[in-house]
Amino acid sequence: MAKTKALSRKAMDGWDITICIVTFRPDIAEVHATCTALVSALSAIPHLTAKLFIIDNSPPDALAKGLPAALSGCEVEIIAGHGNIGFGAANNQVLGRTGTYHLVLNPDVEMDKSALAEAMAYMSATPDCGLISPQATWPDGRRQYLAKRFPEPFDLLIRGFAPLWLRKLFEARLSRYEMRRETDAEKPFAAPIVSGCFMFFRGNLFEKLRGFDPRYFLYFEDFDLSLRASECTKVIHLPAVKIVHGGGNAASKGFWHIRQFLRSSWVFYSSHGLRES
């Protein structure tokens, strides 16, 4: 693990790191596991000041049970009662309150104990890096590919909605889109687009960008924010930062999710146009 200088600051000066987890009708056991792994990673860095924001888009009291034990030793603020305002708008509720570093974290991610130390060490040594994406696996150990090239609509249709036999016909194309060769090399590389399940920012960059574009209720908000970040900083896929991510694709989640996916894709291409990746 990379060595990280001990970080400390008077409380009045803010936090070394803030973390934002957005939930909706959460699986309490899953959130508990995410928070337990987070606390372990925070404890690996001496004298770190940290605050966790849990933004719950659920009906009131959805997080009333099960969290205190997982969050011992970590200051927490739960923001709830506002209804389901979407992923991006929920994350944006912490604008103006972010730390030196700011982590956008899904409630279905368990990070390695060294993940935050590795991210901080790399960012400290690389001043022109403002956003880090991790190396991810599925719970069964298979590799996930969180870094992406700019998506052509055909890539999204094949990857998200085509049956397995058809996806196999376009394996080489999908491999290029998902930057599998770069990811499998297990070396840091610049990525045009990274996943919103774990986005490790410099806090001032997240503030400068004003967080996520709230026009995206769900899906593509991470694509948009990655591209906007890339205009003023390096977005780096860092293999030393390791997570297990339990997320899935939109097509397997029913018509409502598919409708949100299509709606957000329209907003995305209206904003960023069509490009060759």
Tab-separated table of N, CA, C and O in Angstrom, residues 16-22 34 37-39 41-42 50-55 87 91 94 97-106 109-112 115-117 119-120 123 130-134 195-203 206 212 225 241 243:
chain	number	residue	atom	x	y	z
A	16	ASP	N	-11.119	16.464	6.237
A	16	ASP	CA	-10.171	15.910	5.269
A	16	ASP	C	-10.913	15.202	4.149
A	16	ASP	O	-10.538	15.301	2.987
A	17	ILE	N	-11.966	14.470	4.517
A	17	ILE	CA	-12.751	13.763	3.510
A	17	ILE	C	-14.218	13.749	3.914
A	17	ILE	O	-14.552	13.603	5.090
A	18	THR	N	-15.062	13.953	2.932
A	18	THR	CA	-16.489	13.739	3.094
A	18	THR	C	-16.900	12.609	2.160
A	18	THR	O	-16.308	12.417	1.091
A	19	ILE	N	-17.904	11.871	2.575
A	19	ILE	CA	-18.409	10.744	1.794
A	19	ILE	C	-19.914	10.909	1.670
A	19	ILE	O	-20.591	11.252	2.645
A	20	CYS	N	-20.441	10.671	0.496
A	20	CYS	CA	-21.880	10.788	0.275
A	20	CYS	C	-22.421	9.474	-0.280
A	20	CYS	O	-21.975	9.001	-1.331
A	21	ILE	N	-23.368	8.881	0.440
A	21	ILE	CA	-24.054	7.675	-0.006
A	21	ILE	C	-25.525	8.015	-0.194
A	21	ILE	O	-26.176	8.500	0.731
A	22	VAL	N	-26.054	7.782	-1.380
A	22	VAL	CA	-27.463	8.013	-1.666
A	22	VAL	C	-28.191	6.675	-1.653
A	22	VAL	O	-27.748	5.705	-2.284
A	34	THR	N	-21.460	-1.957	3.452
A	34	THR	CA	-20.759	-0.839	2.815
A	34	THR	C	-20.142	0.080	3.862
A	34	THR	O	-18.976	0.492	3.758
A	37	ALA	N	-17.117	-1.513	5.758
A	37	ALA	CA	-15.892	-1.451	4.957
A	37	ALA	C	-15.350	-0.028	4.900
A	37	ALA	O	-14.128	0.190	4.950
A	38	LEU	N	-16.250	0.947	4.804
A	38	LEU	CA	-15.827	2.351	4.782
A	38	LEU	C	-15.123	2.732	6.070
A	38	LEU	O	-14.044	3.351	6.045
A	39	VAL	N	-15.701	2.385	7.206
A	39	VAL	CA	-15.092	2.726	8.497
A	39	VAL	C	-13.719	2.071	8.623
A	39	VAL	O	-12.768	2.673	9.133
A	41	ALA	N	-11.666	1.383	6.149
A	41	ALA	CA	-10.741	2.133	5.290
A	41	ALA	C	-10.375	3.471	5.909
A	41	ALA	O	-9.222	3.923	5.815
A	42	LEU	N	-11.329	4.128	6.546
A	42	LEU	CA	-11.030	5.401	7.216
A	42	LEU	C	-10.062	5.205	8.377
A	42	LEU	O	-9.157	6.015	8.602
A	50	ALA	N	-13.247	12.914	9.109
A	50	ALA	CA	-14.147	12.436	8.064
A	50	ALA	C	-15.594	12.619	8.475
A	50	ALA	O	-15.942	12.530	9.655
A	51	LYS	N	-16.431	12.859	7.480
A	51	LYS	CA	-17.862	12.922	7.726
A	51	LYS	C	-18.597	12.192	6.616
A	51	LYS	O	-18.289	12.364	5.429
A	52	LEU	N	-19.559	11.375	7.015
A	52	LEU	CA	-20.381	10.628	6.080
A	52	LEU	C	-21.772	11.250	6.019
A	52	LEU	O	-22.429	11.422	7.045
A	53	PHE	N	-22.197	11.571	4.811
A	53	PHE	CA	-23.571	12.003	4.570
A	53	PHE	C	-24.324	10.841	3.932
A	53	PHE	O	-23.884	10.298	2.913
A	54	ILE	N	-25.424	10.449	4.520
A	54	ILE	CA	-26.319	9.484	3.888
A	54	ILE	C	-27.566	10.244	3.463
A	54	ILE	O	-28.290	10.787	4.290
A	55	ILE	N	-27.773	10.306	2.161
A	55	ILE	CA	-28.923	11.010	1.606
A	55	ILE	C	-29.955	9.948	1.240
A	55	ILE	O	-29.762	9.183	0.296
A	87	PHE	N	-30.668	10.525	-8.158
A	87	PHE	CA	-29.312	10.279	-7.656
A	87	PHE	C	-28.471	11.548	-7.637
A	87	PHE	O	-27.836	11.879	-6.630
A	91	ASN	N	-27.080	13.735	-4.307
A	91	ASN	CA	-25.660	13.972	-4.039
A	91	ASN	C	-25.349	15.453	-3.914
A	91	ASN	O	-24.506	15.861	-3.109
A	94	VAL	N	-24.958	18.055	-0.640
A	94	VAL	CA	-23.793	18.335	0.204
A	94	VAL	C	-22.904	19.421	-0.403
A	94	VAL	O	-21.852	19.726	0.168
A	97	ARG	N	-20.329	21.837	1.415
A	97	ARG	CA	-19.932	21.205	2.677
A	97	ARG	C	-18.900	20.095	2.456
A	97	ARG	O	-18.636	19.318	3.360
A	98	THR	N	-18.319	20.020	1.271
A	98	THR	CA	-17.389	18.942	0.976
A	98	THR	C	-16.031	19.189	1.618
A	98	THR	O	-15.636	20.329	1.883
A	99	GLY	N	-15.296	18.089	1.841
A	99	GLY	CA	-13.971	18.158	2.438
A	99	GLY	C	-12.887	18.377	1.399
A	99	GLY	O	-13.149	18.624	0.219
A	100	THR	N	-11.643	18.254	1.853
A	100	THR	CA	-10.511	18.330	0.929
A	100	THR	C	-10.654	17.285	-0.168
A	100	THR	O	-10.368	17.537	-1.339
A	101	TYR	N	-11.112	16.093	0.220
A	101	TYR	CA	-11.474	15.035	-0.725
A	101	TYR	C	-12.954	14.732	-0.535
A	101	TYR	O	-13.502	14.872	0.569
A	102	HIS	N	-13.576	14.282	-1.603
A	102	HIS	CA	-15.004	13.953	-1.526
A	102	HIS	C	-15.266	12.675	-2.312
A	102	HIS	O	-14.886	12.567	-3.486
A	103	LEU	N	-15.913	11.726	-1.654
A	103	LEU	CA	-16.188	10.430	-2.268
A	103	LEU	C	-17.679	10.248	-2.496
A	103	LEU	O	-18.475	10.339	-1.557
A	104	VAL	N	-18.054	10.001	-3.735
A	104	VAL	CA	-19.410	9.572	-4.085
A	104	VAL	C	-19.391	8.046	-4.067
A	104	VAL	O	-18.630	7.415	-4.818
A	105	LEU	N	-20.218	7.451	-3.221
A	105	LEU	CA	-20.133	6.013	-2.961
A	105	LEU	C	-21.513	5.376	-3.028
A	105	LEU	O	-22.446	5.840	-2.365
A	106	ASN	N	-21.637	4.295	-3.794
A	106	ASN	CA	-22.892	3.549	-3.842
A	106	ASN	C	-23.077	2.705	-2.581
A	106	ASN	O	-22.092	2.245	-1.989
A	109	VAL	N	-21.331	-1.020	-2.490
A	109	VAL	CA	-19.879	-1.113	-2.705
A	109	VAL	C	-19.182	-1.404	-1.389
A	109	VAL	O	-19.432	-0.731	-0.381
A	110	GLU	N	-18.303	-2.391	-1.401
A	110	GLU	CA	-17.420	-2.650	-0.261
A	110	GLU	C	-15.989	-2.417	-0.721
A	110	GLU	O	-15.503	-3.099	-1.629
A	111	MET	N	-15.330	-1.448	-0.104
A	111	MET	CA	-13.972	-1.110	-0.525
A	111	MET	C	-12.934	-1.858	0.303
A	111	MET	O	-13.181	-2.247	1.445
A	112	ASP	N	-11.773	-2.048	-0.303
A	112	ASP	CA	-10.637	-2.624	0.403
A	112	ASP	C	-10.182	-1.669	1.502
A	112	ASP	O	-10.345	-0.447	1.392
A	115	ALA	N	-8.144	1.234	0.312
A	115	ALA	CA	-8.626	1.976	-0.855
A	115	ALA	C	-8.480	3.484	-0.702
A	115	ALA	O	-7.985	4.171	-1.609
A	116	LEU	N	-8.917	4.032	0.417
A	116	LEU	CA	-8.864	5.484	0.580
A	116	LEU	C	-7.436	5.984	0.737
A	116	LEU	O	-7.070	7.047	0.216
A	117	ALA	N	-6.612	5.224	1.435
A	117	ALA	CA	-5.205	5.613	1.581
A	117	ALA	C	-4.510	5.649	0.229
A	117	ALA	O	-3.717	6.561	-0.058
A	119	ALA	N	-5.946	6.115	-2.720
A	119	ALA	CA	-6.476	7.230	-3.508
A	119	ALA	C	-5.874	8.557	-3.062
A	119	ALA	O	-5.474	9.393	-3.883
A	120	MET	N	-5.785	8.762	-1.740
A	120	MET	CA	-5.228	10.009	-1.229
A	120	MET	C	-3.747	10.137	-1.576
A	120	MET	O	-3.271	11.229	-1.928
A	123	MET	N	-3.422	11.012	-5.300
A	123	MET	CA	-3.850	12.371	-5.596
A	123	MET	C	-2.874	13.394	-5.017
A	123	MET	O	-2.609	14.432	-5.617
A	130	GLY	N	-7.800	15.007	-10.561
A	130	GLY	CA	-8.885	15.490	-9.708
A	130	GLY	C	-9.983	14.489	-9.449
A	130	GLY	O	-10.864	14.735	-8.629
A	131	LEU	N	-9.932	13.334	-10.148
A	131	LEU	CA	-10.977	12.317	-9.997
A	131	LEU	C	-10.370	10.941	-10.214
A	131	LEU	O	-9.648	10.737	-11.199
A	132	ILE	N	-10.641	10.032	-9.282
A	132	ILE	CA	-10.106	8.673	-9.339
A	132	ILE	C	-11.252	7.669	-9.368
A	132	ILE	O	-12.238	7.794	-8.646
A	133	SER	N	-11.083	6.656	-10.217
A	133	SER	CA	-12.008	5.526	-10.295
A	133	SER	C	-11.245	4.258	-9.916
A	133	SER	O	-10.056	4.121	-10.223
A	134	PRO	N	-11.899	3.305	-9.246
A	134	PRO	CA	-11.190	2.139	-8.717
A	134	PRO	C	-11.187	0.937	-9.662
A	134	PRO	O	-11.854	0.918	-10.702
A	195	SER	N	-17.437	5.250	-13.637
A	195	SER	CA	-18.708	4.900	-13.009
A	195	SER	C	-18.979	5.729	-11.759
A	195	SER	O	-18.073	6.035	-10.974
A	196	GLY	N	-20.272	6.026	-11.542
A	196	GLY	CA	-20.680	6.764	-10.357
A	196	GLY	C	-20.738	5.941	-9.088
A	196	GLY	O	-21.042	6.488	-8.025
A	197	CYS	N	-20.426	4.644	-9.160
A	197	CYS	CA	-20.493	3.824	-7.947
A	197	CYS	C	-19.396	4.187	-6.955
A	197	CYS	O	-19.540	3.968	-5.737
A	198	PHE	N	-18.280	4.752	-7.445
A	198	PHE	CA	-17.160	5.157	-6.589
A	198	PHE	C	-16.388	6.224	-7.345
A	198	PHE	O	-15.630	5.920	-8.264
A	199	MET	N	-16.628	7.478	-6.998
A	199	MET	CA	-15.931	8.592	-7.645
A	199	MET	C	-15.226	9.383	-6.547
A	199	MET	O	-15.869	10.021	-5.705
A	200	PHE	N	-13.908	9.330	-6.559
A	200	PHE	CA	-13.095	9.975	-5.532
A	200	PHE	C	-12.570	11.294	-6.093
A	200	PHE	O	-11.697	11.327	-6.957
A	201	PHE	N	-13.128	12.406	-5.598
A	201	PHE	CA	-12.829	13.739	-6.111
A	201	PHE	C	-11.914	14.524	-5.184
A	201	PHE	O	-11.908	14.312	-3.969
A	202	ARG	N	-11.215	15.481	-5.750
A	202	ARG	CA	-10.786	16.621	-4.940
A	202	ARG	C	-12.063	17.401	-4.635
A	202	ARG	O	-12.870	17.669	-5.535
A	203	GLY	N	-12.227	17.780	-3.373
A	203	GLY	CA	-13.458	18.458	-2.997
A	203	GLY	C	-13.693	19.735	-3.773
A	203	GLY	O	-14.828	20.039	-4.171
A	206	PHE	N	-15.259	18.971	-7.206
A	206	PHE	CA	-16.682	18.652	-7.131
A	206	PHE	C	-17.501	19.930	-6.960
A	206	PHE	O	-18.559	20.102	-7.572
A	212	PHE	N	-23.422	16.944	-9.765
A	212	PHE	CA	-24.101	16.294	-10.877
A	212	PHE	C	-25.132	17.234	-11.512
A	212	PHE	O	-25.699	18.104	-10.844
A	225	LEU	N	-20.773	13.939	-15.693
A	225	LEU	CA	-19.840	14.551	-14.749
A	225	LEU	C	-18.395	14.182	-15.071
A	225	LEU	O	-17.491	15.014	-14.956
A	241	VAL	N	-6.691	1.077	-5.999
A	241	VAL	CA	-7.923	1.311	-5.240
A	241	VAL	C	-8.902	0.213	-5.626
A	241	VAL	O	-9.386	0.174	-6.760
A	243	ILE	N	-12.345	-2.276	-5.053
A	243	ILE	CA	-13.687	-2.388	-4.478
A	243	ILE	C	-14.380	-3.644	-4.999
A	243	ILE	O	-13.988	-4.207	-6.026
